[in-house]
Amino acid sequence: MSIMPDHWIRRMAAEHGMIEPFVESQRREGTISFGLSSYGYDARVADEFKIFTNVDNAMVDPKNFSESGFVTRRGETCIVPPNSFVLAHTVEYFRIPRDVLVICLGKSTYARCGLIVNVTPLEPEWEGQVTIEISNTTPLPARIYANEGICQFLFLQGSSAPEVSYKDRAGKYMHQRGVALPKL
């Protein structure tokens, strides 16, 4: 497996719509950086946030997920409560090639503030906006900025395509837009 460089990512975005909208270079002035980097793409977080709360004494159960465990907010920023968790999604829509696996990593700017983005794979032939899981590991409230960088995606190209892709399996998170909640 090879990690794919900036020129490959740029070509795949232009010729195959792999990332839309696509930002051709790192944007960083006055923002948390986003756009194309040497060996990856820094995606932006959209302005929709689902903040976990314990107001109704809800329980988080992936087999029986209840929306009563969070509140939805839209805005230029989101305050993540101490020791809490937020779901958000990328501004960008991704279309992953059949012979590529994508790994999501958190940005160091947020990590240095105690905000951790869950490491998530984007499987071959998956497409959609990526639901981002963000944990505030600190005892303090923490701010996230909409339409700025939240995570980096690394593109790993296999020596050949898999026998069965995410699309072939009719994966449950295919074509998602907005925050996709847990599904069984």
PDB file of C-alpha atoms in Angstrom:
ATOM      1  CA  MET A   1       0.000   0.000   0.000  1.00  0.00           C
ATOM      2  CA  SER A   2       1.310   3.450  -0.903  1.00  0.00           C
ATOM      3  CA  ILE A   3       0.359   6.769   0.612  1.00  0.00           C
ATOM      4  CA  MET A   4      -0.730   9.084  -2.185  1.00  0.00           C
ATOM      5  CA  PRO A   5       0.835  12.551  -2.720  1.00  0.00           C
ATOM      6  CA  ASP A   6      -0.708  15.951  -3.350  1.00  0.00           C
ATOM      7  CA  HIS A   7      -0.587  15.755  -7.172  1.00  0.00           C
ATOM      8  CA  TRP A   8      -2.520  12.447  -7.150  1.00  0.00           C
ATOM      9  CA  ILE A   9      -5.141  13.846  -4.732  1.00  0.00           C
ATOM     10  CA  ARG A  10      -5.502  16.989  -6.906  1.00  0.00           C
ATOM     11  CA  ARG A  11      -5.913  14.911 -10.077  1.00  0.00           C
ATOM     12  CA  MET A  12      -8.469  12.558  -8.511  1.00  0.00           C
ATOM     13  CA  ALA A  13     -10.470  15.523  -7.188  1.00  0.00           C
ATOM     14  CA  ALA A  14     -10.443  17.259 -10.595  1.00  0.00           C
ATOM     15  CA  GLU A  15     -11.036  14.219 -12.818  1.00  0.00           C
ATOM     16  CA  HIS A  16     -13.215  12.009 -10.583  1.00  0.00           C
ATOM     17  CA  GLY A  17     -14.843  14.346  -8.031  1.00  0.00           C
ATOM     18  CA  MET A  18     -13.079  12.521  -5.184  1.00  0.00           C
ATOM     19  CA  ILE A  19     -13.406  15.610  -2.916  1.00  0.00           C
ATOM     20  CA  GLU A  20     -16.056  18.317  -3.423  1.00  0.00           C
ATOM     21  CA  PRO A  21     -15.610  21.173  -2.815  1.00  0.00           C
ATOM     22  CA  PHE A  22     -11.850  20.862  -3.208  1.00  0.00           C
ATOM     23  CA  VAL A  23      -9.344  23.432  -1.899  1.00  0.00           C
ATOM     24  CA  GLU A  24      -6.111  23.146  -3.941  1.00  0.00           C
ATOM     25  CA  SER A  25      -3.680  24.427  -1.315  1.00  0.00           C
ATOM     26  CA  GLN A  26      -3.433  24.810   2.453  1.00  0.00           C
ATOM     27  CA  ARG A  27      -5.427  27.769   3.760  1.00  0.00           C
ATOM     28  CA  ARG A  28      -4.183  28.846   7.143  1.00  0.00           C
ATOM     29  CA  GLU A  29      -4.218  32.613   7.663  1.00  0.00           C
ATOM     30  CA  GLY A  30      -6.452  33.339  10.642  1.00  0.00           C
ATOM     31  CA  THR A  31      -7.972  29.836  10.484  1.00  0.00           C
ATOM     32  CA  ILE A  32      -7.213  26.313  11.539  1.00  0.00           C
ATOM     33  CA  SER A  33      -5.666  25.049   8.306  1.00  0.00           C
ATOM     34  CA  PHE A  34      -7.607  23.157   5.653  1.00  0.00           C
ATOM     35  CA  GLY A  35      -7.097  22.051   2.054  1.00  0.00           C
ATOM     36  CA  LEU A  36      -4.520  20.001   0.176  1.00  0.00           C
ATOM     37  CA  SER A  37      -1.287  19.122   1.991  1.00  0.00           C
ATOM     38  CA  SER A  38       1.767  17.130   0.891  1.00  0.00           C
ATOM     39  CA  TYR A  39       0.294  13.685   1.572  1.00  0.00           C
ATOM     40  CA  GLY A  40      -3.280  14.325   2.573  1.00  0.00           C
ATOM     41  CA  TYR A  41      -6.271  16.583   2.646  1.00  0.00           C
ATOM     42  CA  ASP A  42      -7.340  18.642   5.665  1.00  0.00           C
ATOM     43  CA  ALA A  43     -11.147  18.687   5.712  1.00  0.00           C
ATOM     44  CA  ARG A  44     -13.366  21.343   7.253  1.00  0.00           C
ATOM     45  CA  VAL A  45     -16.060  20.826   9.846  1.00  0.00           C
ATOM     46  CA  ALA A  46     -19.541  22.065   8.848  1.00  0.00           C
ATOM     47  CA  ASP A  47     -21.692  24.310  11.044  1.00  0.00           C
ATOM     48  CA  GLU A  48     -23.995  21.549  12.384  1.00  0.00           C
ATOM     49  CA  PHE A  49     -23.090  20.032  15.750  1.00  0.00           C
ATOM     50  CA  LYS A  50     -24.796  17.336  17.822  1.00  0.00           C
ATOM     51  CA  ILE A  51     -23.610  17.822  21.400  1.00  0.00           C
ATOM     52  CA  PHE A  52     -24.043  14.949  23.832  1.00  0.00           C
ATOM     53  CA  THR A  53     -25.819  15.914  27.026  1.00  0.00           C
ATOM     54  CA  ASN A  54     -27.193  14.115  30.040  1.00  0.00           C
ATOM     55  CA  VAL A  55     -30.204  16.387  30.558  1.00  0.00           C
ATOM     56  CA  ASP A  56     -32.723  13.532  30.154  1.00  0.00           C
ATOM     57  CA  ASN A  57     -30.562  10.792  31.722  1.00  0.00           C
ATOM     58  CA  ALA A  58     -30.304   9.119  28.333  1.00  0.00           C
ATOM     59  CA  MET A  59     -28.011   6.176  27.752  1.00  0.00           C
ATOM     60  CA  VAL A  60     -25.815   5.827  24.676  1.00  0.00           C
ATOM     61  CA  ASP A  61     -26.605   2.465  23.093  1.00  0.00           C
ATOM     62  CA  PRO A  62     -25.337   1.773  19.554  1.00  0.00           C
ATOM     63  CA  LYS A  63     -28.020  -0.911  19.072  1.00  0.00           C
ATOM     64  CA  ASN A  64     -30.848   1.355  20.210  1.00  0.00           C
ATOM     65  CA  PHE A  65     -29.638   4.912  19.691  1.00  0.00           C
ATOM     66  CA  SER A  66     -31.872   7.680  21.018  1.00  0.00           C
ATOM     67  CA  GLU A  67     -31.621  11.281  19.863  1.00  0.00           C
ATOM     68  CA  SER A  68     -32.592  12.426  23.379  1.00  0.00           C
ATOM     69  CA  GLY A  69     -28.921  12.091  24.362  1.00  0.00           C
ATOM     70  CA  PHE A  70     -27.852  15.193  22.452  1.00  0.00           C
ATOM     71  CA  VAL A  71     -28.852  18.677  21.353  1.00  0.00           C
ATOM     72  CA  THR A  72     -28.340  20.029  17.837  1.00  0.00           C
ATOM     73  CA  ARG A  73     -26.751  23.419  17.316  1.00  0.00           C
ATOM     74  CA  ARG A  74     -25.790  25.360  14.188  1.00  0.00           C
ATOM     75  CA  GLY A  75     -23.310  28.179  14.197  1.00  0.00           C
ATOM     76  CA  GLU A  76     -19.836  29.511  13.474  1.00  0.00           C
ATOM     77  CA  THR A  77     -18.519  27.841  16.628  1.00  0.00           C
ATOM     78  CA  CYS A  78     -19.484  25.034  18.964  1.00  0.00           C
ATOM     79  CA  ILE A  79     -18.642  24.818  22.652  1.00  0.00           C
ATOM     80  CA  VAL A  80     -17.920  21.223  23.625  1.00  0.00           C
ATOM     81  CA  PRO A  81     -18.651  20.704  27.330  1.00  0.00           C
ATOM     82  CA  PRO A  82     -15.894  19.307  29.575  1.00  0.00           C
ATOM     83  CA  ASN A  83     -15.344  15.562  29.241  1.00  0.00           C
ATOM     84  CA  SER A  84     -18.000  15.428  26.547  1.00  0.00           C
ATOM     85  CA  PHE A  85     -18.450  14.533  22.922  1.00  0.00           C
ATOM     86  CA  VAL A  86     -19.797  16.108  19.724  1.00  0.00           C
ATOM     87  CA  LEU A  87     -20.828  14.690  16.359  1.00  0.00           C
ATOM     88  CA  ALA A  88     -20.325  16.896  13.307  1.00  0.00           C
ATOM     89  CA  HIS A  89     -19.692  16.352   9.607  1.00  0.00           C
ATOM     90  CA  THR A  90     -17.301  17.518   6.936  1.00  0.00           C
ATOM     91  CA  VAL A  91     -18.083  20.333   4.540  1.00  0.00           C
ATOM     92  CA  GLU A  92     -16.548  18.136   1.836  1.00  0.00           C
ATOM     93  CA  TYR A  93     -18.262  15.227   0.106  1.00  0.00           C
ATOM     94  CA  PHE A  94     -15.901  12.303  -0.632  1.00  0.00           C
ATOM     95  CA  ARG A  95     -16.003   9.614  -3.351  1.00  0.00           C
ATOM     96  CA  ILE A  96     -13.372   6.995  -2.542  1.00  0.00           C
ATOM     97  CA  PRO A  97     -11.865   5.013  -5.455  1.00  0.00           C
ATOM     98  CA  ARG A  98     -12.224   1.229  -5.441  1.00  0.00           C
ATOM     99  CA  ASP A  99      -8.507   0.614  -4.799  1.00  0.00           C
ATOM    100  CA  VAL A 100      -8.093   3.210  -2.021  1.00  0.00           C
ATOM    101  CA  LEU A 101      -8.527   3.164   1.763  1.00  0.00           C
ATOM    102  CA  VAL A 102      -8.619   6.532   3.553  1.00  0.00           C
ATOM    103  CA  ILE A 103      -7.626   7.077   7.175  1.00  0.00           C
ATOM    104  CA  CYS A 104      -8.850  10.073   9.201  1.00  0.00           C
ATOM    105  CA  LEU A 105      -6.474  11.648  11.732  1.00  0.00           C
ATOM    106  CA  GLY A 106      -7.060  14.555  14.096  1.00  0.00           C
ATOM    107  CA  LYS A 107      -5.312  17.899  13.644  1.00  0.00           C
ATOM    108  CA  SER A 108      -2.518  18.728  16.071  1.00  0.00           C
ATOM    109  CA  THR A 109      -3.917  22.215  16.796  1.00  0.00           C
ATOM    110  CA  TYR A 110      -7.037  20.665  18.331  1.00  0.00           C
ATOM    111  CA  ALA A 111      -5.173  17.700  19.863  1.00  0.00           C
ATOM    112  CA  ARG A 112      -2.920  20.109  21.756  1.00  0.00           C
ATOM    113  CA  CYS A 113      -6.084  21.575  23.291  1.00  0.00           C
ATOM    114  CA  GLY A 114      -7.363  18.150  24.391  1.00  0.00           C
ATOM    115  CA  LEU A 115      -9.844  17.764  21.499  1.00  0.00           C
ATOM    116  CA  ILE A 116      -9.509  14.361  19.894  1.00  0.00           C
ATOM    117  CA  VAL A 117     -10.979  13.325  16.527  1.00  0.00           C
ATOM    118  CA  ASN A 118     -11.707   9.606  16.321  1.00  0.00           C
ATOM    119  CA  VAL A 119      -9.563   7.728  13.805  1.00  0.00           C
ATOM    120  CA  THR A 120     -11.982   6.542  11.126  1.00  0.00           C
ATOM    121  CA  PRO A 121     -11.431   4.613   7.870  1.00  0.00           C
ATOM    122  CA  LEU A 122     -13.228   5.518   4.648  1.00  0.00           C
ATOM    123  CA  GLU A 123     -13.538   2.227   2.810  1.00  0.00           C
ATOM    124  CA  PRO A 124     -13.082   1.566  -0.919  1.00  0.00           C
ATOM    125  CA  GLU A 125     -16.010   2.966  -2.951  1.00  0.00           C
ATOM    126  CA  TRP A 126     -17.641   4.659   0.044  1.00  0.00           C
ATOM    127  CA  GLU A 127     -19.048   8.121  -0.613  1.00  0.00           C
ATOM    128  CA  GLY A 128     -20.635  10.890   1.427  1.00  0.00           C
ATOM    129  CA  GLN A 129     -19.947  13.605   3.943  1.00  0.00           C
ATOM    130  CA  VAL A 130     -17.894  12.174   6.790  1.00  0.00           C
ATOM    131  CA  THR A 131     -19.435  12.141  10.258  1.00  0.00           C
ATOM    132  CA  ILE A 132     -16.735  13.367  12.625  1.00  0.00           C
ATOM    133  CA  GLU A 133     -16.574  12.279  16.264  1.00  0.00           C
ATOM    134  CA  ILE A 134     -14.872  14.875  18.496  1.00  0.00           C
ATOM    135  CA  SER A 135     -14.075  14.261  22.185  1.00  0.00           C
ATOM    136  CA  ASN A 136     -13.191  16.977  24.680  1.00  0.00           C
ATOM    137  CA  THR A 137     -10.864  15.168  27.073  1.00  0.00           C
ATOM    138  CA  THR A 138     -10.300  18.213  29.276  1.00  0.00           C
ATOM    139  CA  PRO A 139     -12.116  19.439  32.399  1.00  0.00           C
ATOM    140  CA  LEU A 140     -12.727  22.757  30.564  1.00  0.00           C
ATOM    141  CA  PRO A 141     -15.185  23.785  27.830  1.00  0.00           C
ATOM    142  CA  ALA A 142     -13.545  23.799  24.380  1.00  0.00           C
ATOM    143  CA  ARG A 143     -14.408  25.640  21.162  1.00  0.00           C
ATOM    144  CA  ILE A 144     -14.585  24.185  17.629  1.00  0.00           C
ATOM    145  CA  TYR A 145     -14.651  26.499  14.606  1.00  0.00           C
ATOM    146  CA  ALA A 146     -17.041  25.730  11.734  1.00  0.00           C
ATOM    147  CA  ASN A 147     -15.721  25.921   8.154  1.00  0.00           C
ATOM    148  CA  GLU A 148     -12.141  25.476   9.352  1.00  0.00           C
ATOM    149  CA  GLY A 149      -9.888  22.411   9.469  1.00  0.00           C
ATOM    150  CA  ILE A 150     -10.877  19.581  11.810  1.00  0.00           C
ATOM    151  CA  CYS A 151      -9.021  16.493  10.547  1.00  0.00           C
ATOM    152  CA  GLN A 152      -6.665  15.189   7.879  1.00  0.00           C
ATOM    153  CA  PHE A 153      -7.395  12.340   5.476  1.00  0.00           C
ATOM    154  CA  LEU A 154      -4.559  10.123   4.222  1.00  0.00           C
ATOM    155  CA  PHE A 155      -5.147   8.182   0.990  1.00  0.00           C
ATOM    156  CA  LEU A 156      -3.638   4.689   0.827  1.00  0.00           C
ATOM    157  CA  GLN A 157      -3.735   2.984  -2.568  1.00  0.00           C
ATOM    158  CA  GLY A 158      -3.671  -0.807  -2.585  1.00  0.00           C
ATOM    159  CA  SER A 159      -1.723  -2.899  -5.074  1.00  0.00           C
ATOM    160  CA  SER A 160      -5.084  -4.013  -6.473  1.00  0.00           C
ATOM    161  CA  ALA A 161      -8.785  -3.411  -5.887  1.00  0.00           C
ATOM    162  CA  PRO A 162     -10.548  -5.548  -3.238  1.00  0.00           C
ATOM    163  CA  GLU A 163     -12.926  -8.326  -4.258  1.00  0.00           C
ATOM    164  CA  VAL A 164     -15.760  -6.614  -2.363  1.00  0.00           C
ATOM    165  CA  SER A 165     -16.022  -2.852  -1.794  1.00  0.00           C
ATOM    166  CA  TYR A 166     -18.216  -0.859   0.577  1.00  0.00           C
ATOM    167  CA  LYS A 167     -20.512  -0.070  -2.353  1.00  0.00           C
ATOM    168  CA  ASP A 168     -20.749  -3.789  -3.283  1.00  0.00           C
ATOM    169  CA  ARG A 169     -21.835  -4.552   0.309  1.00  0.00           C
ATOM    170  CA  ALA A 170     -24.428  -1.732   0.180  1.00  0.00           C
ATOM    171  CA  GLY A 171     -22.891  -0.289   3.350  1.00  0.00           C
ATOM    172  CA  LYS A 172     -25.280   1.363   5.789  1.00  0.00           C
ATOM    173  CA  TYR A 173     -23.491   4.750   5.792  1.00  0.00           C
ATOM    174  CA  MET A 174     -23.330   5.107   1.993  1.00  0.00           C
ATOM    175  CA  HIS A 175     -24.217   8.531   0.496  1.00  0.00           C
ATOM    176  CA  GLN A 176     -24.636  10.167   3.910  1.00  0.00           C
ATOM    177  CA  ARG A 177     -25.154  13.918   4.137  1.00  0.00           C
ATOM    178  CA  GLY A 178     -25.077  15.729   7.433  1.00  0.00           C
ATOM    179  CA  VAL A 179     -24.437  13.891  10.693  1.00  0.00           C
ATOM    180  CA  ALA A 180     -25.209  10.177  10.351  1.00  0.00           C
ATOM    181  CA  LEU A 181     -26.260   8.639  13.660  1.00  0.00           C
ATOM    182  CA  PRO A 182     -25.336   5.072  14.643  1.00  0.00           C
ATOM    183  CA  LYS A 183     -27.150   2.379  12.656  1.00  0.00           C
ATOM    184  CA  LEU A 184     -27.409  -1.329  13.269  1.00  0.00           C
TER     185      LEU A 184
END
